């Protein structure tokens, strides 16, 4: 029996088109999750024809997010989080990481995928310090003017704004302005987290980045832009990057010494954390 029909019909939220890949479900498949369909897994198989380690893009992205959240909750003492493009619930979601370290932390997730919203809301039913909002994260006004966003977070206090693994799905050229619209709304002492597909512009890795981009953008998922270091550096909305700056996700405060070399895919995703003065 094909995987896609193993799920009961009731596991497919109303309004979901199982013939179209979704960003969140493709990402879930890359992280070995179970909330994805055949069309989503096919996107990864297509990218794997040029980059067999494609799933490591997702793992590098996710593991960076977890480490960044630990940093924000401990050293940053941040108790408010606006996580844009939350993705499907997996292990170590933002609220689980930060509330373990800062029990009073509030986390507000924003996404526009109906599967994410259904699973997210179910997961959070019992958690009064976490909310899920449906909005377009590439329309800052829509997010910032949302009533729940305004009322659940205290905008006079620092907030960690997270755009992790999201902006490479934005095809416009005004991503820097988009991020400024967000950071302008943040109080002093706030943080910005960004992880993004990278074209390292080196002879060894640029080719693989371009080939993955080609596969992602021509897949039923339709997006996945590999931008340069300089382009990604403009996405922190004028905040000052904390040490070690914008680096490969795998190089941002790794959990231990490196015993194995990075593969070609791990060289193609970068991240950083900025702090607003
Ligand atoms: N941030 C999570 C992480 O780093 O593990 C998930 C990243 S996942 C690759 C990108 C998420 O962004 C997906 O859940 C997708 O539904 C969401 N997303 C993409 N475009 C969006 C949009 N325009 N508005 C809201 N969410 C969006």
CSV table of C-alpha atoms and ligand atoms in Angstrom, one decimal:
chain,number,residue,atom,x,y,z
A,1,UNK,CA,0.0,0.0,0.0
A,2,UNK,CA,1.5,3.4,-0.9
A,3,UNK,CA,2.4,5.5,2.2
A,4,UNK,CA,0.0,8.3,1.3
A,5,UNK,CA,-3.1,6.1,1.9
A,6,UNK,CA,-1.9,4.5,5.1
A,7,UNK,CA,-3.3,7.6,7.0
A,8,UNK,CA,-6.9,7.5,7.9
A,9,UNK,CA,-9.0,10.2,6.0
A,10,UNK,CA,-9.6,12.0,9.3
A,11,UNK,CA,-5.8,12.6,9.7
A,12,UNK,CA,-6.1,15.0,6.7
A,13,UNK,CA,-7.4,18.4,7.9
A,14,UNK,CA,-10.2,19.9,5.9
A,15,UNK,CA,-8.9,22.1,3.1
A,16,UNK,CA,-5.6,20.3,2.6
A,17,UNK,CA,-4.7,19.4,-1.0
A,18,UNK,CA,-2.8,16.2,-0.8
A,19,UNK,CA,-1.8,16.6,-4.5
A,20,UNK,CA,0.3,19.7,-3.7
A,21,UNK,CA,3.5,19.6,-1.6
A,22,UNK,CA,3.6,22.0,1.3
A,23,UNK,CA,6.8,23.5,2.8
A,24,UNK,CA,5.9,22.4,6.3
A,25,UNK,CA,5.2,18.8,5.2
A,26,UNK,CA,8.4,18.5,3.1
A,27,UNK,CA,10.4,19.8,6.1
A,28,UNK,CA,8.6,17.3,8.3
A,29,UNK,CA,9.5,14.5,5.9
A,30,UNK,CA,13.2,15.6,6.0
A,31,UNK,CA,13.1,15.4,9.8
A,32,UNK,CA,11.7,11.8,9.6
A,33,UNK,CA,8.3,13.0,10.8
A,34,UNK,CA,5.0,11.3,10.0
A,35,UNK,CA,2.8,14.2,9.0
A,36,UNK,CA,3.6,14.2,5.3
A,37,UNK,CA,2.3,12.8,2.0
A,38,UNK,CA,3.8,11.0,-1.0
A,39,UNK,CA,3.9,14.3,-2.9
A,40,UNK,CA,6.1,15.9,-0.1
A,41,UNK,CA,8.5,13.0,0.0
A,42,UNK,CA,8.8,13.1,-3.8
A,43,UNK,CA,10.2,16.7,-3.5
A,44,UNK,CA,13.0,15.4,-1.3
A,45,UNK,CA,13.7,12.5,-3.6
A,46,UNK,CA,14.0,14.9,-6.5
A,47,UNK,CA,16.5,17.1,-4.6
A,48,UNK,CA,18.4,14.0,-3.4
A,49,UNK,CA,19.2,13.3,-7.1
A,50,UNK,CA,21.6,16.2,-6.9
A,51,UNK,CA,22.3,16.3,-3.2
A,52,UNK,CA,21.8,12.9,-1.5
A,53,UNK,CA,22.3,14.4,2.0
A,54,UNK,CA,19.4,16.9,1.5
A,55,UNK,CA,17.8,16.0,4.8
A,56,UNK,CA,20.8,17.4,6.6
A,57,UNK,CA,19.7,20.9,5.5
A,58,UNK,CA,16.6,20.4,7.7
A,59,UNK,CA,18.6,19.0,10.6
A,60,UNK,CA,21.2,21.8,10.5
A,61,UNK,CA,18.3,24.3,10.5
A,62,UNK,CA,16.4,22.6,13.3
A,63,UNK,CA,19.4,22.0,15.6
A,64,UNK,CA,20.5,25.6,15.2
A,65,UNK,CA,17.1,26.7,16.3
A,66,UNK,CA,17.2,24.6,19.4
A,67,UNK,CA,20.6,25.9,20.3
A,68,UNK,CA,19.6,29.5,19.6
A,69,UNK,CA,16.5,29.0,21.8
A,70,UNK,CA,18.6,27.7,24.7
A,71,UNK,CA,20.9,30.7,24.4
A,72,UNK,CA,18.0,33.1,24.3
A,73,UNK,CA,16.3,31.6,27.3
A,74,UNK,CA,19.5,31.3,29.5
A,75,UNK,CA,21.9,34.1,28.5
A,76,UNK,CA,19.4,36.3,26.8
A,77,UNK,CA,16.8,35.9,29.6
A,78,UNK,CA,14.1,36.3,27.0
A,79,UNK,CA,10.6,35.4,28.2
A,80,UNK,CA,8.7,36.3,25.0
A,81,UNK,CA,9.0,34.5,21.6
A,82,UNK,CA,7.4,35.2,18.3
A,83,UNK,CA,8.2,32.2,16.2
A,84,UNK,CA,7.3,32.9,12.5
A,85,UNK,CA,6.8,29.8,10.4
A,86,UNK,CA,6.8,27.3,13.3
A,87,UNK,CA,6.6,24.2,11.2
A,88,UNK,CA,4.9,21.0,12.2
A,89,UNK,CA,5.3,20.0,15.9
A,90,UNK,CA,8.4,17.8,16.3
A,91,UNK,CA,10.7,17.0,19.2
A,92,UNK,CA,12.0,20.1,21.0
A,93,UNK,CA,9.6,22.7,19.8
A,94,UNK,CA,10.5,26.3,20.7
A,95,UNK,CA,8.0,26.4,23.7
A,96,UNK,CA,9.3,23.2,25.0
A,97,UNK,CA,13.0,24.3,24.9
A,98,UNK,CA,12.5,27.8,26.3
A,99,UNK,CA,9.8,26.9,28.9
A,100,UNK,CA,12.0,24.2,30.4
A,101,UNK,CA,14.6,27.0,31.0
A,102,UNK,CA,12.3,29.9,31.6
A,103,UNK,CA,9.1,28.4,33.0
A,104,UNK,CA,7.2,31.7,32.6
A,105,UNK,CA,8.2,32.2,28.9
A,106,UNK,CA,5.4,33.0,26.4
A,107,UNK,CA,5.6,31.6,22.9
A,108,UNK,CA,3.5,32.7,20.0
A,109,UNK,CA,3.7,30.6,16.8
A,110,UNK,CA,2.6,31.9,13.4
A,111,UNK,CA,2.1,29.8,10.4
A,112,UNK,CA,-0.3,29.6,7.4
A,113,UNK,CA,-0.3,25.8,6.7
A,114,UNK,CA,-3.6,24.2,7.8
A,115,UNK,CA,-1.8,21.0,8.8
A,116,UNK,CA,0.6,22.9,11.0
A,117,UNK,CA,-2.3,24.9,12.6
A,118,UNK,CA,-4.3,21.8,13.3
A,119,UNK,CA,-1.4,19.9,14.9
A,120,UNK,CA,-0.1,22.9,16.6
A,121,UNK,CA,-3.3,23.8,18.3
A,122,UNK,CA,-3.9,20.2,19.4
A,123,UNK,CA,-0.4,20.1,20.9
A,124,UNK,CA,-0.9,23.4,22.7
A,125,UNK,CA,-4.4,22.9,24.1
A,126,UNK,CA,-3.0,22.4,27.6
A,127,UNK,CA,-0.4,25.2,27.5
A,128,UNK,CA,-1.7,28.6,28.6
A,129,UNK,CA,1.6,30.3,27.8
A,130,UNK,CA,1.6,29.4,24.2
A,131,UNK,CA,-0.6,30.5,21.2
A,132,UNK,CA,-0.9,29.7,17.6
A,133,UNK,CA,-1.9,32.4,15.0
A,134,UNK,CA,-2.7,31.9,11.3
A,135,UNK,CA,-1.1,34.7,9.3
A,136,UNK,CA,1.3,35.4,6.4
A,137,UNK,CA,4.7,35.9,8.0
A,138,UNK,CA,5.9,37.7,4.9
A,139,UNK,CA,3.4,40.4,5.6
A,140,UNK,CA,4.7,42.0,8.8
A,141,UNK,CA,1.7,44.3,9.1
A,142,UNK,CA,-0.7,41.4,9.1
A,143,UNK,CA,1.3,39.7,11.9
A,144,UNK,CA,2.0,42.8,13.9
A,145,UNK,CA,-1.6,44.0,13.8
A,146,UNK,CA,-3.1,40.6,14.7
A,147,UNK,CA,-5.1,41.0,18.0
A,148,UNK,CA,-3.6,37.9,19.6
A,149,UNK,CA,-0.1,39.0,18.6
A,150,UNK,CA,-0.7,42.4,20.1
A,151,UNK,CA,-2.3,41.2,23.3
A,152,UNK,CA,-0.5,38.0,24.1
A,153,UNK,CA,3.0,39.6,24.0
A,154,UNK,CA,4.1,42.7,25.8
A,155,UNK,CA,5.6,44.9,23.1
A,156,UNK,CA,7.3,47.2,25.6
A,157,UNK,CA,9.5,44.3,26.7
A,158,UNK,CA,12.1,42.3,24.7
A,159,UNK,CA,10.8,39.7,22.3
A,160,UNK,CA,12.8,37.1,20.4
A,161,UNK,CA,11.6,37.2,16.8
A,162,UNK,CA,12.4,33.9,15.0
A,163,UNK,CA,12.5,33.5,11.2
A,164,UNK,CA,14.2,30.2,11.1
A,165,UNK,CA,14.2,28.4,7.8
A,166,UNK,CA,11.5,30.7,6.4
A,167,UNK,CA,12.9,33.5,4.4
A,168,UNK,CA,14.3,31.2,1.7
A,169,UNK,CA,10.7,30.6,0.8
A,170,UNK,CA,10.2,34.3,0.2
A,171,UNK,CA,10.8,35.0,-3.4
A,172,UNK,CA,10.7,38.8,-3.2
A,173,UNK,CA,13.8,41.0,-3.2
A,174,UNK,CA,12.7,43.2,-0.3
A,175,UNK,CA,13.5,40.7,2.5
A,176,UNK,CA,15.7,43.2,4.2
A,177,UNK,CA,12.9,45.8,4.4
A,178,UNK,CA,10.5,43.1,5.5
A,179,UNK,CA,12.7,42.3,8.5
A,180,UNK,CA,13.2,46.0,9.4
A,181,UNK,CA,9.4,46.2,9.6
A,182,UNK,CA,9.5,43.5,12.3
A,183,UNK,CA,12.5,44.9,14.2
A,184,UNK,CA,11.2,48.4,14.2
A,185,UNK,CA,8.3,47.1,16.3
A,186,UNK,CA,10.6,45.4,18.9
A,187,UNK,CA,11.7,46.9,22.2
A,188,UNK,CA,15.4,47.5,23.0
A,189,UNK,CA,17.0,44.2,24.2
A,190,UNK,CA,15.0,42.1,21.7
A,191,UNK,CA,16.6,39.4,19.6
A,192,UNK,CA,16.3,38.2,16.0
A,193,UNK,CA,17.0,34.7,14.9
A,194,UNK,CA,17.5,33.8,11.2
A,195,UNK,CA,18.5,30.6,9.4
A,196,UNK,CA,18.6,30.6,5.6
A,197,UNK,CA,19.7,28.4,2.7
A,198,UNK,CA,23.2,29.6,1.6
A,199,UNK,CA,25.0,29.9,-1.7
A,200,UNK,CA,28.5,30.0,-0.2
A,201,UNK,CA,29.9,31.3,-3.5
A,202,UNK,CA,32.9,29.0,-3.4
A,203,UNK,CA,33.9,26.8,-6.3
A,204,UNK,CA,33.3,23.6,-4.3
A,205,UNK,CA,29.8,24.5,-3.0
A,206,UNK,CA,28.1,27.1,-5.2
A,207,UNK,CA,27.2,24.5,-7.8
A,208,UNK,CA,25.4,22.2,-5.3
A,209,UNK,CA,23.5,25.2,-3.9
A,210,UNK,CA,22.3,26.2,-7.4
A,211,UNK,CA,21.3,22.7,-8.2
A,212,UNK,CA,19.3,22.3,-5.0
A,213,UNK,CA,17.7,25.6,-5.6
A,214,UNK,CA,16.7,24.6,-9.1
A,215,UNK,CA,15.1,21.4,-7.8
A,216,UNK,CA,13.3,23.0,-5.0
A,217,UNK,CA,11.9,25.9,-7.0
A,218,UNK,CA,10.7,23.7,-9.8
A,219,UNK,CA,9.2,21.1,-7.5
A,220,UNK,CA,5.5,21.1,-6.4
A,221,UNK,CA,6.7,23.0,-3.3
A,222,UNK,CA,7.8,25.9,-5.5
A,223,UNK,CA,10.4,27.7,-3.4
A,224,UNK,CA,13.9,27.4,-1.8
A,225,UNK,CA,16.2,30.2,-2.6
A,226,UNK,CA,19.9,29.9,-1.8
A,227,UNK,CA,21.1,33.4,-1.0
A,228,UNK,CA,24.7,34.7,-0.5
A,229,UNK,CA,26.4,35.6,2.8
A,230,UNK,CA,25.9,39.3,2.0
A,231,UNK,CA,22.2,38.9,1.2
A,232,UNK,CA,21.5,36.9,4.4
A,233,UNK,CA,23.4,39.5,6.5
A,234,UNK,CA,20.8,42.1,5.5
A,235,UNK,CA,18.0,40.0,7.2
A,236,UNK,CA,18.7,41.0,10.8
A,237,UNK,CA,16.8,44.2,10.6
A,238,UNK,CA,19.6,46.5,11.8
A,239,UNK,CA,20.3,44.5,15.0
A,240,UNK,CA,23.9,43.7,16.1
A,241,UNK,CA,24.9,40.1,15.6
A,242,UNK,CA,26.0,38.3,18.7
A,243,UNK,CA,29.2,36.2,18.7
A,244,UNK,CA,30.1,34.3,16.4
A,245,UNK,CA,28.0,36.3,13.9
A,246,UNK,CA,26.5,34.9,10.8
A,247,UNK,CA,28.0,31.5,10.2
A,248,UNK,CA,27.1,28.1,9.0
A,249,UNK,CA,24.3,26.7,11.2
A,250,UNK,CA,26.6,23.8,12.1
A,251,UNK,CA,29.2,26.3,13.3
A,252,UNK,CA,26.9,28.4,15.6
A,253,UNK,CA,27.9,27.2,19.1
A,254,UNK,CA,27.8,23.5,18.3
A,255,UNK,CA,27.2,21.2,21.2
A,256,UNK,CA,30.7,19.7,21.2
A,257,UNK,CA,33.9,19.4,19.2
A,258,UNK,CA,33.6,18.3,15.5
A,259,UNK,CA,34.9,14.8,14.8
A,260,UNK,CA,33.5,14.5,11.3
A,261,UNK,CA,33.8,17.0,8.3
A,262,UNK,CA,30.7,18.8,7.2
A,263,UNK,CA,29.1,17.4,4.1
A,264,UNK,CA,28.3,19.6,1.1
A,265,UNK,CA,24.7,20.2,2.2
A,266,UNK,CA,25.7,21.4,5.7
A,267,UNK,CA,27.9,24.0,4.0
A,268,UNK,CA,24.8,25.4,2.4
A,269,UNK,CA,22.8,26.8,5.3
A,270,UNK,CA,23.7,29.7,7.5
A,271,UNK,CA,22.3,31.3,10.7
A,272,UNK,CA,22.8,34.0,13.2
A,273,UNK,CA,21.3,35.8,16.2
A,274,UNK,CA,21.0,39.6,16.4
A,275,UNK,CA,20.3,41.8,19.4
A,276,UNK,CA,18.5,45.2,19.2
A,277,UNK,CA,20.4,47.9,21.1
B,1,LIG,N1,10.9,27.4,11.8
B,1,LIG,C1,10.8,26.0,11.9
B,1,LIG,C2,12.1,25.4,12.1
B,1,LIG,O1,13.1,26.1,11.8
B,1,LIG,O2,12.3,24.2,12.4
B,1,LIG,C3,10.1,25.4,10.6
B,1,LIG,C4,10.7,25.8,9.3
B,1,LIG,S1,9.8,25.2,7.9
B,1,LIG,C5,11.1,24.9,6.8
B,1,LIG,C6,9.0,26.7,7.3
B,1,LIG,C7,7.6,27.0,7.9
B,1,LIG,O3,7.2,28.3,7.4
B,1,LIG,C8,6.6,26.0,7.4
B,1,LIG,O4,5.8,25.6,8.6
B,1,LIG,C9,5.6,26.8,6.5
B,1,LIG,O5,4.3,26.4,6.6
B,1,LIG,C10,5.9,28.2,7.1
B,1,LIG,N2,5.6,29.3,6.1
B,1,LIG,C11,6.1,29.4,4.9
B,1,LIG,N3,5.6,30.5,4.2
B,1,LIG,C12,4.8,31.1,5.1
B,1,LIG,C13,4.0,32.2,5.1
B,1,LIG,N4,3.9,33.0,4.0
B,1,LIG,N5,3.2,32.5,6.2
B,1,LIG,C14,3.2,31.7,7.3
B,1,LIG,N6,4.0,30.6,7.4
B,1,LIG,C15,4.7,30.3,6.3
